[in-house]
XYZ file of C-alpha atoms in Angstrom:
68
model
C -23.124 32.889 -22.205
C -22.407 35.713 -24.669
C -23.302 38.279 -21.997
C -20.837 36.707 -19.555
C -18.089 36.437 -22.188
C -18.667 40.049 -23.275
C -18.589 41.370 -19.703
C -15.457 39.410 -18.811
C -13.757 40.370 -22.075
C -14.334 44.084 -21.397
C -13.593 43.679 -17.645
C -16.986 45.091 -16.628
C -17.319 44.688 -12.829
C -19.634 41.897 -11.710
C -20.017 38.313 -10.516
C -20.486 35.602 -13.133
C -21.319 31.929 -12.620
C -22.030 29.360 -15.306
C -23.003 25.744 -14.828
C -24.666 23.345 -17.278
C -28.096 24.906 -17.872
C -27.580 27.800 -15.405
C -26.017 31.185 -16.171
C -25.962 33.821 -13.410
C -24.721 37.358 -14.002
C -24.708 40.125 -11.367
C -23.404 43.253 -13.039
C -21.874 43.232 -16.478
C -23.574 44.290 -19.689
C -25.466 42.949 -22.681
C -23.422 43.008 -25.923
C -24.216 45.841 -28.295
C -24.689 44.056 -31.616
C -24.346 47.209 -33.728
C -22.553 47.425 -36.162
C -21.735 43.687 -35.796
C -22.678 40.808 -33.503
C -20.222 40.112 -30.663
C -18.830 36.662 -31.591
C -17.187 35.682 -28.285
C -18.295 32.817 -26.083
C -16.962 30.772 -23.194
C -15.622 27.355 -24.138
C -16.151 25.757 -20.721
C -19.199 24.085 -19.166
C -18.585 25.312 -15.625
C -16.839 28.235 -14.024
C -17.091 31.466 -12.136
C -15.529 34.890 -12.289
C -15.385 37.997 -10.165
C -14.425 41.205 -11.956
C -13.524 44.026 -9.603
C -13.205 47.742 -10.345
C -9.688 48.681 -11.369
C -9.489 45.926 -14.006
C -8.866 43.083 -11.549
C -10.329 39.707 -12.488
C -10.467 36.478 -10.520
C -11.695 33.582 -12.617
C -11.595 29.832 -13.019
C -11.748 30.278 -16.808
C -8.448 30.252 -18.701
C -9.640 29.775 -22.289
C -10.212 32.112 -25.206
C -13.362 34.093 -25.977
C -12.711 33.816 -29.726
C -14.722 31.340 -31.811
C -12.971 28.036 -32.443
């Protein structure tokens, strides 16, 4: 889920789908944990997002990526 949160947070183009126990990511990136670990996560059990080039995002997720 961190990879999906990171990619959506930075608006890296890709398709992201998360369901209980299933996380699918086409595109995006793995968080670079240097010099610190990326703390963001998605606070929703299900959702999908499509990030398009040009910083356009279509998503069912409306929460925060910051830790609660």
